[in-house]
PDB file of N, CA and C in Angstrom:
ATOM      1  N   MET A   1      24.193  22.878   0.455  1.00 93.00           N
ATOM      2  CA  MET A   1      22.857  23.425   0.340  1.00 93.00           C
ATOM      3  C   MET A   1      22.227  23.469   1.728  1.00 93.00           C
ATOM      4  N   TYR A   2      21.470  24.522   1.967  1.00 94.00           N
ATOM      5  CA  TYR A   2      20.782  24.711   3.244  1.00 94.00           C
ATOM      6  C   TYR A   2      19.278  24.742   3.017  1.00 94.00           C
ATOM      7  N   LEU A   3      18.537  24.195   3.972  1.00 95.00           N
ATOM      8  CA  LEU A   3      17.075  24.269   3.958  1.00 95.00           C
ATOM      9  C   LEU A   3      16.650  25.199   5.080  1.00 95.00           C
ATOM     10  N   VAL A   4      15.955  26.259   4.710  1.00 97.00           N
ATOM     11  CA  VAL A   4      15.459  27.236   5.670  1.00 97.00           C
ATOM     12  C   VAL A   4      13.940  27.226   5.605  1.00 97.00           C
ATOM     13  N   HIS A   5      13.298  27.152   6.766  1.00 97.00           N
ATOM     14  CA  HIS A   5      11.833  27.157   6.838  1.00 97.00           C
ATOM     15  C   HIS A   5      11.326  28.548   7.180  1.00 97.00           C
ATOM     16  N   ALA A   6      10.344  29.002   6.418  1.00 98.00           N
ATOM     17  CA  ALA A   6       9.642  30.253   6.720  1.00 98.00           C
ATOM     18  C   ALA A   6       8.197  29.888   7.035  1.00 98.00           C
ATOM     19  N   ARG A   7       7.752  30.231   8.239  1.00 97.00           N
ATOM     20  CA  ARG A   7       6.370  29.944   8.643  1.00 97.00           C
ATOM     21  C   ARG A   7       5.517  31.175   8.367  1.00 97.00           C
ATOM     22  N   LEU A   8       4.414  30.953   7.656  1.00 98.00           N
ATOM     23  CA  LEU A   8       3.494  32.037   7.319  1.00 98.00           C
ATOM     24  C   LEU A   8       2.122  31.759   7.907  1.00 98.00           C
ATOM     25  N   ARG A   9       1.449  32.821   8.321  1.00 97.00           N
ATOM     26  CA  ARG A   9       0.060  32.704   8.778  1.00 97.00           C
ATOM     27  C   ARG A   9      -0.821  33.460   7.792  1.00 97.00           C
ATOM     28  N   ALA A  10      -1.875  32.778   7.354  1.00 95.00           N
ATOM     29  CA  ALA A  10      -2.838  33.375   6.427  1.00 95.00           C
ATOM     30  C   ALA A  10      -3.865  34.188   7.205  1.00 95.00           C
ATOM     31  N   PRO A  11      -4.477  35.165   6.556  1.00 94.00           N
ATOM     32  CA  PRO A  11      -5.569  35.890   7.196  1.00 94.00           C
ATOM     33  C   PRO A  11      -6.720  34.930   7.516  1.00 94.00           C
ATOM     34  N   VAL A  12      -7.523  35.291   8.487  1.00 91.00           N
ATOM     35  CA  VAL A  12      -8.663  34.462   8.905  1.00 91.00           C
ATOM     36  C   VAL A  12      -9.540  34.141   7.696  1.00 91.00           C
ATOM     37  N   GLY A  13      -9.859  32.856   7.557  1.00 88.00           N
ATOM     38  CA  GLY A  13     -10.743  32.422   6.484  1.00 88.00           C
ATOM     39  C   GLY A  13     -10.071  32.188   5.148  1.00 88.00           C
ATOM     40  N   ARG A  14      -8.758  32.366   5.083  1.00 89.00           N
ATOM     41  CA  ARG A  14      -8.040  32.149   3.822  1.00 89.00           C
ATOM     42  C   ARG A  14      -6.922  31.147   4.032  1.00 89.00           C
ATOM     43  N   GLY A  15      -6.666  30.381   3.024  1.00 88.00           N
ATOM     44  CA  GLY A  15      -5.529  29.470   3.042  1.00 88.00           C
ATOM     45  C   GLY A  15      -4.464  29.978   2.091  1.00 88.00           C
ATOM     46  N   ALA A  16      -3.395  29.246   2.011  1.00 91.00           N
ATOM     47  CA  ALA A  16      -2.317  29.611   1.099  1.00 91.00           C
ATOM     48  C   ALA A  16      -2.742  29.344  -0.340  1.00 91.00           C
ATOM     49  N   PRO A  17      -2.361  30.211  -1.261  1.00 93.00           N
ATOM     50  CA  PRO A  17      -2.679  29.956  -2.666  1.00 93.00           C
ATOM     51  C   PRO A  17      -1.966  28.692  -3.146  1.00 93.00           C
ATOM     52  N   PRO A  18      -2.582  27.950  -4.054  1.00 93.00           N
ATOM     53  CA  PRO A  18      -1.980  26.691  -4.512  1.00 93.00           C
ATOM     54  C   PRO A  18      -0.640  26.877  -5.223  1.00 93.00           C
ATOM     55  N   ASP A  19      -0.393  28.065  -5.751  1.00 96.00           N
ATOM     56  CA  ASP A  19       0.857  28.325  -6.463  1.00 96.00           C
ATOM     57  C   ASP A  19       1.856  29.113  -5.607  1.00 96.00           C
ATOM     58  N   LEU A  20       1.794  28.938  -4.290  1.00 96.00           N
ATOM     59  CA  LEU A  20       2.646  29.710  -3.384  1.00 96.00           C
ATOM     60  C   LEU A  20       4.131  29.538  -3.691  1.00 96.00           C
ATOM     61  N   ALA A  21       4.564  28.334  -3.988  1.00 97.00           N
ATOM     62  CA  ALA A  21       5.986  28.115  -4.297  1.00 97.00           C
ATOM     63  C   ALA A  21       6.412  28.956  -5.496  1.00 97.00           C
ATOM     64  N   GLU A  22       5.583  29.003  -6.519  1.00 96.00           N
ATOM     65  CA  GLU A  22       5.894  29.807  -7.706  1.00 96.00           C
ATOM     66  C   GLU A  22       5.888  31.292  -7.389  1.00 96.00           C
ATOM     67  N   LEU A  23       4.951  31.729  -6.546  1.00 96.00           N
ATOM     68  CA  LEU A  23       4.897  33.142  -6.165  1.00 96.00           C
ATOM     69  C   LEU A  23       6.186  33.556  -5.465  1.00 96.00           C
ATOM     70  N   VAL A  24       6.682  32.715  -4.574  1.00 98.00           N
ATOM     71  CA  VAL A  24       7.934  33.021  -3.874  1.00 98.00           C
ATOM     72  C   VAL A  24       9.096  32.990  -4.859  1.00 98.00           C
ATOM     73  N   ARG A  25       9.170  31.953  -5.659  1.00 97.00           N
ATOM     74  CA  ARG A  25      10.270  31.794  -6.613  1.00 97.00           C
ATOM     75  C   ARG A  25      10.359  32.977  -7.579  1.00 97.00           C
ATOM     76  N   ALA A  26       9.219  33.556  -7.928  1.00 97.00           N
ATOM     77  CA  ALA A  26       9.189  34.678  -8.871  1.00 97.00           C
ATOM     78  C   ALA A  26       9.919  35.912  -8.339  1.00 97.00           C
ATOM     79  N   HIS A  27      10.137  35.986  -7.042  1.00 97.00           N
ATOM     80  CA  HIS A  27      10.796  37.154  -6.453  1.00 97.00           C
ATOM     81  C   HIS A  27      12.269  36.912  -6.155  1.00 97.00           C
ATOM     82  N   ALA A  28      12.787  35.773  -6.575  1.00 96.00           N
ATOM     83  CA  ALA A  28      14.189  35.441  -6.311  1.00 96.00           C
ATOM     84  C   ALA A  28      15.109  36.203  -7.254  1.00 96.00           C
ATOM     85  N   ALA A  29      16.172  36.718  -6.683  1.00 94.00           N
ATOM     86  CA  ALA A  29      17.248  37.332  -7.451  1.00 94.00           C
ATOM     87  C   ALA A  29      18.424  36.359  -7.458  1.00 94.00           C
ATOM     88  N   GLU A  30      19.350  36.558  -8.353  1.00 93.00           N
ATOM     89  CA  GLU A  30      20.514  35.673  -8.417  1.00 93.00           C
ATOM     90  C   GLU A  30      21.253  35.643  -7.077  1.00 93.00           C
ATOM     91  N   ALA A  31      21.313  36.767  -6.392  1.00 92.00           N
ATOM     92  CA  ALA A  31      22.010  36.850  -5.104  1.00 92.00           C
ATOM     93  C   ALA A  31      21.350  36.002  -4.015  1.00 92.00           C
ATOM     94  N   ASP A  32      20.085  35.614  -4.208  1.00 92.00           N
ATOM     95  CA  ASP A  32      19.403  34.784  -3.213  1.00 92.00           C
ATOM     96  C   ASP A  32      19.926  33.355  -3.196  1.00 92.00           C
ATOM     97  N   ALA A  33      20.646  32.953  -4.233  1.00 94.00           N
ATOM     98  CA  ALA A  33      21.215  31.603  -4.335  1.00 94.00           C
ATOM     99  C   ALA A  33      20.135  30.535  -4.161  1.00 94.00           C
ATOM    100  N   LEU A  34      18.969  30.790  -4.725  1.00 96.00           N
ATOM    101  CA  LEU A  34      17.827  29.883  -4.580  1.00 96.00           C
ATOM    102  C   LEU A  34      17.990  28.658  -5.464  1.00 96.00           C
ATOM    103  N   GLU A  35      17.756  27.499  -4.877  1.00 96.00           N
ATOM    104  CA  GLU A  35      17.779  26.242  -5.621  1.00 96.00           C
ATOM    105  C   GLU A  35      16.372  25.691  -5.818  1.00 96.00           C
ATOM    106  N   HIS A  36      15.535  25.771  -4.785  1.00 96.00           N
ATOM    107  CA  HIS A  36      14.213  25.135  -4.842  1.00 96.00           C
ATOM    108  C   HIS A  36      13.328  25.729  -3.752  1.00 96.00           C
ATOM    109  N   VAL A  37      12.007  25.715  -3.977  1.00 98.00           N
ATOM    110  CA  VAL A  37      11.024  26.140  -2.973  1.00 98.00           C
ATOM    111  C   VAL A  37       9.979  25.040  -2.837  1.00 98.00           C
ATOM    112  N   SER A  38       9.654  24.680  -1.602  1.00 96.00           N
ATOM    113  CA  SER A  38       8.580  23.718  -1.347  1.00 96.00           C
ATOM    114  C   SER A  38       7.602  24.338  -0.358  1.00 96.00           C
ATOM    115  N   VAL A  39       6.384  23.821  -0.347  1.00 97.00           N
ATOM    116  CA  VAL A  39       5.342  24.356   0.532  1.00 97.00           C
ATOM    117  C   VAL A  39       4.645  23.198   1.228  1.00 97.00           C
ATOM    118  N   HIS A  40       4.455  23.344   2.543  1.00 95.00           N
ATOM    119  CA  HIS A  40       3.747  22.337   3.334  1.00 95.00           C
ATOM    120  C   HIS A  40       2.736  23.043   4.221  1.00 95.00           C
ATOM    121  N   ARG A  41       1.487  22.668   4.080  1.00 92.00           N
ATOM    122  CA  ARG A  41       0.462  23.236   4.953  1.00 92.00           C
ATOM    123  C   ARG A  41       0.555  22.542   6.306  1.00 92.00           C
ATOM    124  N   THR A  42       0.680  23.329   7.372  1.00 88.00           N
ATOM    125  CA  THR A  42       0.879  22.765   8.704  1.00 88.00           C
ATOM    126  C   THR A  42      -0.343  22.925   9.596  1.00 88.00           C
ATOM    127  N   ALA A  43      -1.241  23.809   9.239  1.00 87.00           N
ATOM    128  CA  ALA A  43      -2.483  24.058   9.970  1.00 87.00           C
ATOM    129  C   ALA A  43      -3.417  24.759   8.993  1.00 87.00           C
ATOM    130  N   PRO A  44      -4.707  24.828   9.299  1.00 86.00           N
ATOM    131  CA  PRO A  44      -5.625  25.479   8.355  1.00 86.00           C
ATOM    132  C   PRO A  44      -5.196  26.897   7.961  1.00 86.00           C
ATOM    133  N   ASP A  45      -4.585  27.626   8.896  1.00 91.00           N
ATOM    134  CA  ASP A  45      -4.192  29.002   8.588  1.00 91.00           C
ATOM    135  C   ASP A  45      -2.675  29.212   8.577  1.00 91.00           C
ATOM    136  N   GLU A  46      -1.893  28.127   8.595  1.00 95.00           N
ATOM    137  CA  GLU A  46      -0.437  28.257   8.571  1.00 95.00           C
ATOM    138  C   GLU A  46       0.173  27.369   7.498  1.00 95.00           C
ATOM    139  N   VAL A  47       1.289  27.836   6.974  1.00 96.00           N
ATOM    140  CA  VAL A  47       2.006  27.107   5.944  1.00 96.00           C
ATOM    141  C   VAL A  47       3.502  27.292   6.197  1.00 96.00           C
ATOM    142  N   THR A  48       4.277  26.267   5.875  1.00 97.00           N
ATOM    143  CA  THR A  48       5.730  26.366   5.950  1.00 97.00           C
ATOM    144  C   THR A  48       6.281  26.359   4.536  1.00 97.00           C
ATOM    145  N   VAL A  49       7.077  27.366   4.235  1.00 98.00           N
ATOM    146  CA  VAL A  49       7.740  27.470   2.941  1.00 98.00           C
ATOM    147  C   VAL A  49       9.183  27.020   3.150  1.00 98.00           C
ATOM    148  N   GLY A  50       9.583  25.983   2.447  1.00 97.00           N
ATOM    149  CA  GLY A  50      10.956  25.495   2.515  1.00 97.00           C
ATOM    150  C   GLY A  50      11.775  26.140   1.418  1.00 97.00           C
ATOM    151  N   VAL A  51      12.807  26.867   1.804  1.00 98.00           N
ATOM    152  CA  VAL A  51      13.682  27.545   0.849  1.00 98.00           C
ATOM    153  C   VAL A  51      15.026  26.815   0.853  1.00 98.00           C
ATOM    154  N   PHE A  52      15.345  26.181  -0.255  1.00 97.00           N
ATOM    155  CA  PHE A  52      16.615  25.474  -0.407  1.00 97.00           C
ATOM    156  C   PHE A  52      17.611  26.446  -1.033  1.00 97.00           C
ATOM    157  N   SER A  53      18.690  26.706  -0.319  1.00 96.00           N
ATOM    158  CA  SER A  53      19.626  27.754  -0.722  1.00 96.00           C
ATOM    159  C   SER A  53      21.033  27.204  -0.919  1.00 96.00           C
ATOM    160  N   LEU A  54      21.712  27.748  -1.909  1.00 96.00           N
ATOM    161  CA  LEU A  54      23.110  27.413  -2.165  1.00 96.00           C
ATOM    162  C   LEU A  54      24.036  28.480  -1.585  1.00 96.00           C
ATOM    163  N   ALA A  55      23.585  29.189  -0.570  1.00 95.00           N
ATOM    164  CA  ALA A  55      24.383  30.234   0.070  1.00 95.00           C
ATOM    165  C   ALA A  55      25.654  29.638   0.676  1.00 95.00           C
ATOM    166  N   GLU A  56      26.607  30.502   0.968  1.00 95.00           N
ATOM    167  CA  GLU A  56      27.901  30.071   1.505  1.00 95.00           C
ATOM    168  C   GLU A  56      27.835  29.618   2.960  1.00 95.00           C
ATOM    169  N   SER A  57      26.850  30.118   3.721  1.00 94.00           N
ATOM    170  CA  SER A  57      26.754  29.762   5.138  1.00 94.00           C
ATOM    171  C   SER A  57      25.287  29.688   5.545  1.00 94.00           C
ATOM    172  N   LEU A  58      25.045  29.065   6.682  1.00 94.00           N
ATOM    173  CA  LEU A  58      23.679  28.977   7.193  1.00 94.00           C
ATOM    174  C   LEU A  58      23.127  30.363   7.511  1.00 94.00           C
ATOM    175  N   LEU A  59      23.930  31.201   8.128  1.00 95.00           N
ATOM    176  CA  LEU A  59      23.487  32.557   8.459  1.00 95.00           C
ATOM    177  C   LEU A  59      23.080  33.319   7.198  1.00 95.00           C
ATOM    178  N   GLU A  60      23.882  33.188   6.156  1.00 96.00           N
ATOM    179  CA  GLU A  60      23.575  33.836   4.882  1.00 96.00           C
ATOM    180  C   GLU A  60      22.293  33.252   4.279  1.00 96.00           C
ATOM    181  N   ALA A  61      22.144  31.949   4.332  1.00 96.00           N
ATOM    182  CA  ALA A  61      20.946  31.297   3.781  1.00 96.00           C
ATOM    183  C   ALA A  61      19.692  31.772   4.502  1.00 96.00           C
ATOM    184  N   GLU A  62      19.757  31.876   5.833  1.00 97.00           N
ATOM    185  CA  GLU A  62      18.597  32.348   6.592  1.00 97.00           C
ATOM    186  C   GLU A  62      18.258  33.791   6.237  1.00 97.00           C
ATOM    187  N   GLY A  63      19.258  34.633   6.114  1.00 97.00           N
ATOM    188  CA  GLY A  63      19.017  36.029   5.754  1.00 97.00           C
ATOM    189  C   GLY A  63      18.432  36.179   4.366  1.00 97.00           C
ATOM    190  N   ARG A  64      18.958  35.422   3.428  1.00 97.00           N
ATOM    191  CA  ARG A  64      18.451  35.504   2.051  1.00 97.00           C
ATOM    192  C   ARG A  64      17.027  34.955   1.959  1.00 97.00           C
ATOM    193  N   ALA A  65      16.747  33.878   2.685  1.00 98.00           N
ATOM    194  CA  ALA A  65      15.390  33.318   2.688  1.00 98.00           C
ATOM    195  C   ALA A  65      14.405  34.307   3.304  1.00 98.00           C
ATOM    196  N   ALA A  66      14.799  34.954   4.395  1.00 98.00           N
ATOM    197  CA  ALA A  66      13.927  35.945   5.028  1.00 98.00           C
ATOM    198  C   ALA A  66      13.629  37.091   4.072  1.00 98.00           C
ATOM    199  N   GLY A  67      14.647  37.554   3.368  1.00 97.00           N
ATOM    200  CA  GLY A  67      14.441  38.626   2.401  1.00 97.00           C
ATOM    201  C   GLY A  67      13.537  38.209   1.261  1.00 97.00           C
ATOM    202  N   LEU A  68      13.764  37.022   0.734  1.00 98.00           N
ATOM    203  CA  LEU A  68      12.971  36.514  -0.383  1.00 98.00           C
ATOM    204  C   LEU A  68      11.502  36.363  -0.006  1.00 98.00           C
ATOM    205  N   VAL A  69      11.241  35.692   1.100  1.00 98.00           N
ATOM    206  CA  VAL A  69       9.854  35.477   1.523  1.00 98.00           C
ATOM    207  C   VAL A  69       9.198  36.810   1.875  1.00 98.00           C
ATOM    208  N   GLY A  70       9.935  37.685   2.532  1.00 98.00           N
ATOM    209  CA  GLY A  70       9.400  39.005   2.861  1.00 98.00           C
ATOM    210  C   GLY A  70       9.027  39.803   1.627  1.00 98.00           C
ATOM    211  N   ARG A  71       9.865  39.760   0.596  1.00 98.00           N
ATOM    212  CA  ARG A  71       9.552  40.460  -0.663  1.00 98.00           C
ATOM    213  C   ARG A  71       8.294  39.897  -1.305  1.00 98.00           C
ATOM    214  N   ALA A  72       8.184  38.576  -1.318  1.00 98.00           N
ATOM    215  CA  ALA A  72       7.009  37.945  -1.932  1.00 98.00           C
ATOM    216  C   ALA A  72       5.736  38.331  -1.196  1.00 98.00           C
ATOM    217  N   VAL A  73       5.761  38.274   0.134  1.00 98.00           N
ATOM    218  CA  VAL A  73       4.569  38.614   0.925  1.00 98.00           C
ATOM    219  C   VAL A  73       4.195  40.076   0.714  1.00 98.00           C
ATOM    220  N   ALA A  74       5.188  40.956   0.638  1.00 98.00           N
ATOM    221  CA  ALA A  74       4.918  42.386   0.472  1.00 98.00           C
ATOM    222  C   ALA A  74       4.402  42.728  -0.925  1.00 98.00           C
ATOM    223  N   ALA A  75       4.828  41.970  -1.933  1.00 97.00           N
ATOM    224  CA  ALA A  75       4.529  42.352  -3.312  1.00 97.00           C
ATOM    225  C   ALA A  75       3.345  41.634  -3.944  1.00 97.00           C
ATOM    226  N   GLU A  76       3.045  40.435  -3.504  1.00 97.00           N
ATOM    227  CA  GLU A  76       2.019  39.633  -4.169  1.00 97.00           C
ATOM    228  C   GLU A  76       0.623  39.929  -3.620  1.00 97.00           C
ATOM    229  N   PRO A  77      -0.300  40.355  -4.472  1.00 96.00           N
ATOM    230  CA  PRO A  77      -1.674  40.605  -4.019  1.00 96.00           C
ATOM    231  C   PRO A  77      -2.319  39.375  -3.377  1.00 96.00           C
ATOM    232  N   GLU A  78      -1.980  38.181  -3.857  1.00 95.00           N
ATOM    233  CA  GLU A  78      -2.552  36.949  -3.293  1.00 95.00           C
ATOM    234  C   GLU A  78      -2.089  36.697  -1.858  1.00 95.00           C
ATOM    235  N   LEU A  79      -1.018  37.378  -1.446  1.00 97.00           N
ATOM    236  CA  LEU A  79      -0.476  37.188  -0.103  1.00 97.00           C
ATOM    237  C   LEU A  79      -0.776  38.375   0.810  1.00 97.00           C
ATOM    238  N   ASP A  80      -1.657  39.242   0.363  1.00 96.00           N
ATOM    239  CA  ASP A  80      -2.047  40.387   1.184  1.00 96.00           C
ATOM    240  C   ASP A  80      -2.627  39.897   2.510  1.00 96.00           C
ATOM    241  N   GLY A  81      -2.125  40.418   3.603  1.00 96.00           N
ATOM    242  CA  GLY A  81      -2.604  40.021   4.920  1.00 96.00           C
ATOM    243  C   GLY A  81      -1.858  38.855   5.534  1.00 96.00           C
ATOM    244  N   PHE A  82      -0.989  38.200   4.785  1.00 97.00           N
ATOM    245  CA  PHE A  82      -0.188  37.109   5.337  1.00 97.00           C
ATOM    246  C   PHE A  82       0.881  37.683   6.262  1.00 97.00           C
ATOM    247  N   ALA A  83       1.229  36.934   7.291  1.00 98.00           N
ATOM    248  CA  ALA A  83       2.276  37.345   8.226  1.00 98.00           C
ATOM    249  C   ALA A  83       3.390  36.312   8.219  1.00 98.00           C
ATOM    250  N   VAL A  84       4.622  36.783   8.220  1.00 98.00           N
ATOM    251  CA  VAL A  84       5.779  35.902   8.363  1.00 98.00           C
ATOM    252  C   VAL A  84       6.005  35.712   9.859  1.00 98.00           C
ATOM    253  N   LEU A  85       5.819  34.488  10.340  1.00 97.00           N
ATOM    254  CA  LEU A  85       5.944  34.195  11.770  1.00 97.00           C
ATOM    255  C   LEU A  85       7.384  33.940  12.193  1.00 97.00           C
ATOM    256  N   SER A  86       8.126  33.233  11.359  1.00 97.00           N
ATOM    257  CA  SER A  86       9.523  32.934  11.681  1.00 97.00           C
ATOM    258  C   SER A  86      10.238  32.474  10.423  1.00 97.00           C
ATOM    259  N   VAL A  87      11.552  32.638  10.432  1.00 98.00           N
ATOM    260  CA  VAL A  87      12.404  32.150   9.346  1.00 98.00           C
ATOM    261  C   VAL A  87      13.664  31.591   9.989  1.00 98.00           C
ATOM    262  N   GLY A  88      13.977  30.330   9.699  1.00 96.00           N
ATOM    263  CA  GLY A  88      15.191  29.746  10.250  1.00 96.00           C
ATOM    264  C   GLY A  88      15.344  28.290   9.867  1.00 96.00           C
ATOM    265  N   ALA A  89      16.553  27.806  10.037  1.00 93.00           N
ATOM    266  CA  ALA A  89      16.832  26.394   9.777  1.00 93.00           C
ATOM    267  C   ALA A  89      16.353  25.572  10.965  1.00 93.00           C
ATOM    268  N   THR A  90      15.900  24.380  10.684  1.00 82.00           N
ATOM    269  CA  THR A  90      15.455  23.461  11.726  1.00 82.00           C
ATOM    270  C   THR A  90      16.570  22.468  12.005  1.00 82.00           C
ATOM    271  N   LEU A  91      16.912  22.318  13.266  1.00 75.00           N
ATOM    272  CA  LEU A  91      17.932  21.339  13.627  1.00 75.00           C
ATOM    273  C   LEU A  91      17.285  19.967  13.749  1.00 75.00           C
ATOM    274  N   VAL A  92      17.893  19.005  13.121  1.00 70.00           N
ATOM    275  CA  VAL A  92      17.394  17.631  13.156  1.00 70.00           C
ATOM    276  C   VAL A  92      18.375  16.807  13.970  1.00 70.00           C
ATOM    277  N   PRO A  93      17.917  16.149  15.036  1.00 66.00           N
ATOM    278  CA  PRO A  93      18.846  15.360  15.849  1.00 66.00           C
ATOM    279  C   PRO A  93      19.405  14.181  15.058  1.00 66.00           C
ATOM    280  N   GLY A  94      20.693  13.975  15.199  1.00 66.00           N
ATOM    281  CA  GLY A  94      21.341  12.854  14.537  1.00 66.00           C
ATOM    282  C   GLY A  94      21.487  11.681  15.489  1.00 66.00           C
ATOM    283  N   PRO A  95      21.872  10.523  14.977  1.00 68.00           N
ATOM    284  CA  PRO A  95      21.985   9.321  15.808  1.00 68.00           C
ATOM    285  C   PRO A  95      23.052   9.463  16.896  1.00 68.00           C
ATOM    286  N   TRP A  96      24.000  10.354  16.711  1.00 66.00           N
ATOM    287  CA  TRP A  96      25.062  10.558  17.686  1.00 66.00           C
ATOM    288  C   TRP A  96      24.589  11.321  18.921  1.00 66.00           C
ATOM    289  N   TRP A  97      23.345  11.834  18.916  1.00 66.00           N
ATOM    290  CA  TRP A  97      22.818  12.579  20.057  1.00 66.00           C
ATOM    291  C   TRP A  97      22.199  11.667  21.113  1.00 66.00           C
ATOM    292  N   GLY A  98      22.086  10.370  20.830  1.00 67.00           N
ATOM    293  CA  GLY A  98      21.564   9.428  21.808  1.00 67.00           C
ATOM    294  C   GLY A  98      20.051   9.306  21.837  1.00 67.00           C
ATOM    295  N   PHE A  99      19.359   9.868  20.845  1.00 59.00           N
ATOM    296  CA  PHE A  99      17.904   9.718  20.780  1.00 59.00           C
ATOM    297  C   PHE A  99      17.576   8.456  19.993  1.00 59.00           C
ATOM    298  N   GLU A 100      16.502   7.799  20.383  1.00 56.00           N
ATOM    299  CA  GLU A 100      16.098   6.597  19.636  1.00 56.00           C
ATOM    300  C   GLU A 100      14.713   6.741  19.107  1.00 56.00           C
TER     301      GLU A 100
END
């Protein structure tokens, strides 16, 4: 399973709808290999959507997540004016990298 983050910016004066995870999930097709969607508000006008994917590769998971989030933003009236800032997996340093 892969976790892909999609960063969204809300229009000025608006925040993310409380049911954002459901709005995104509603646009998933079987080919998206979607397992789960989570939402984390990162700033007053920004939100990170976590897309958990069962895709065969990271590249495939990132592409499917970008398509899914893009479809939701384009189709949902509640997301009118939202911008997709970035979509990609976040690398987390492991203990073998020498960071403490």
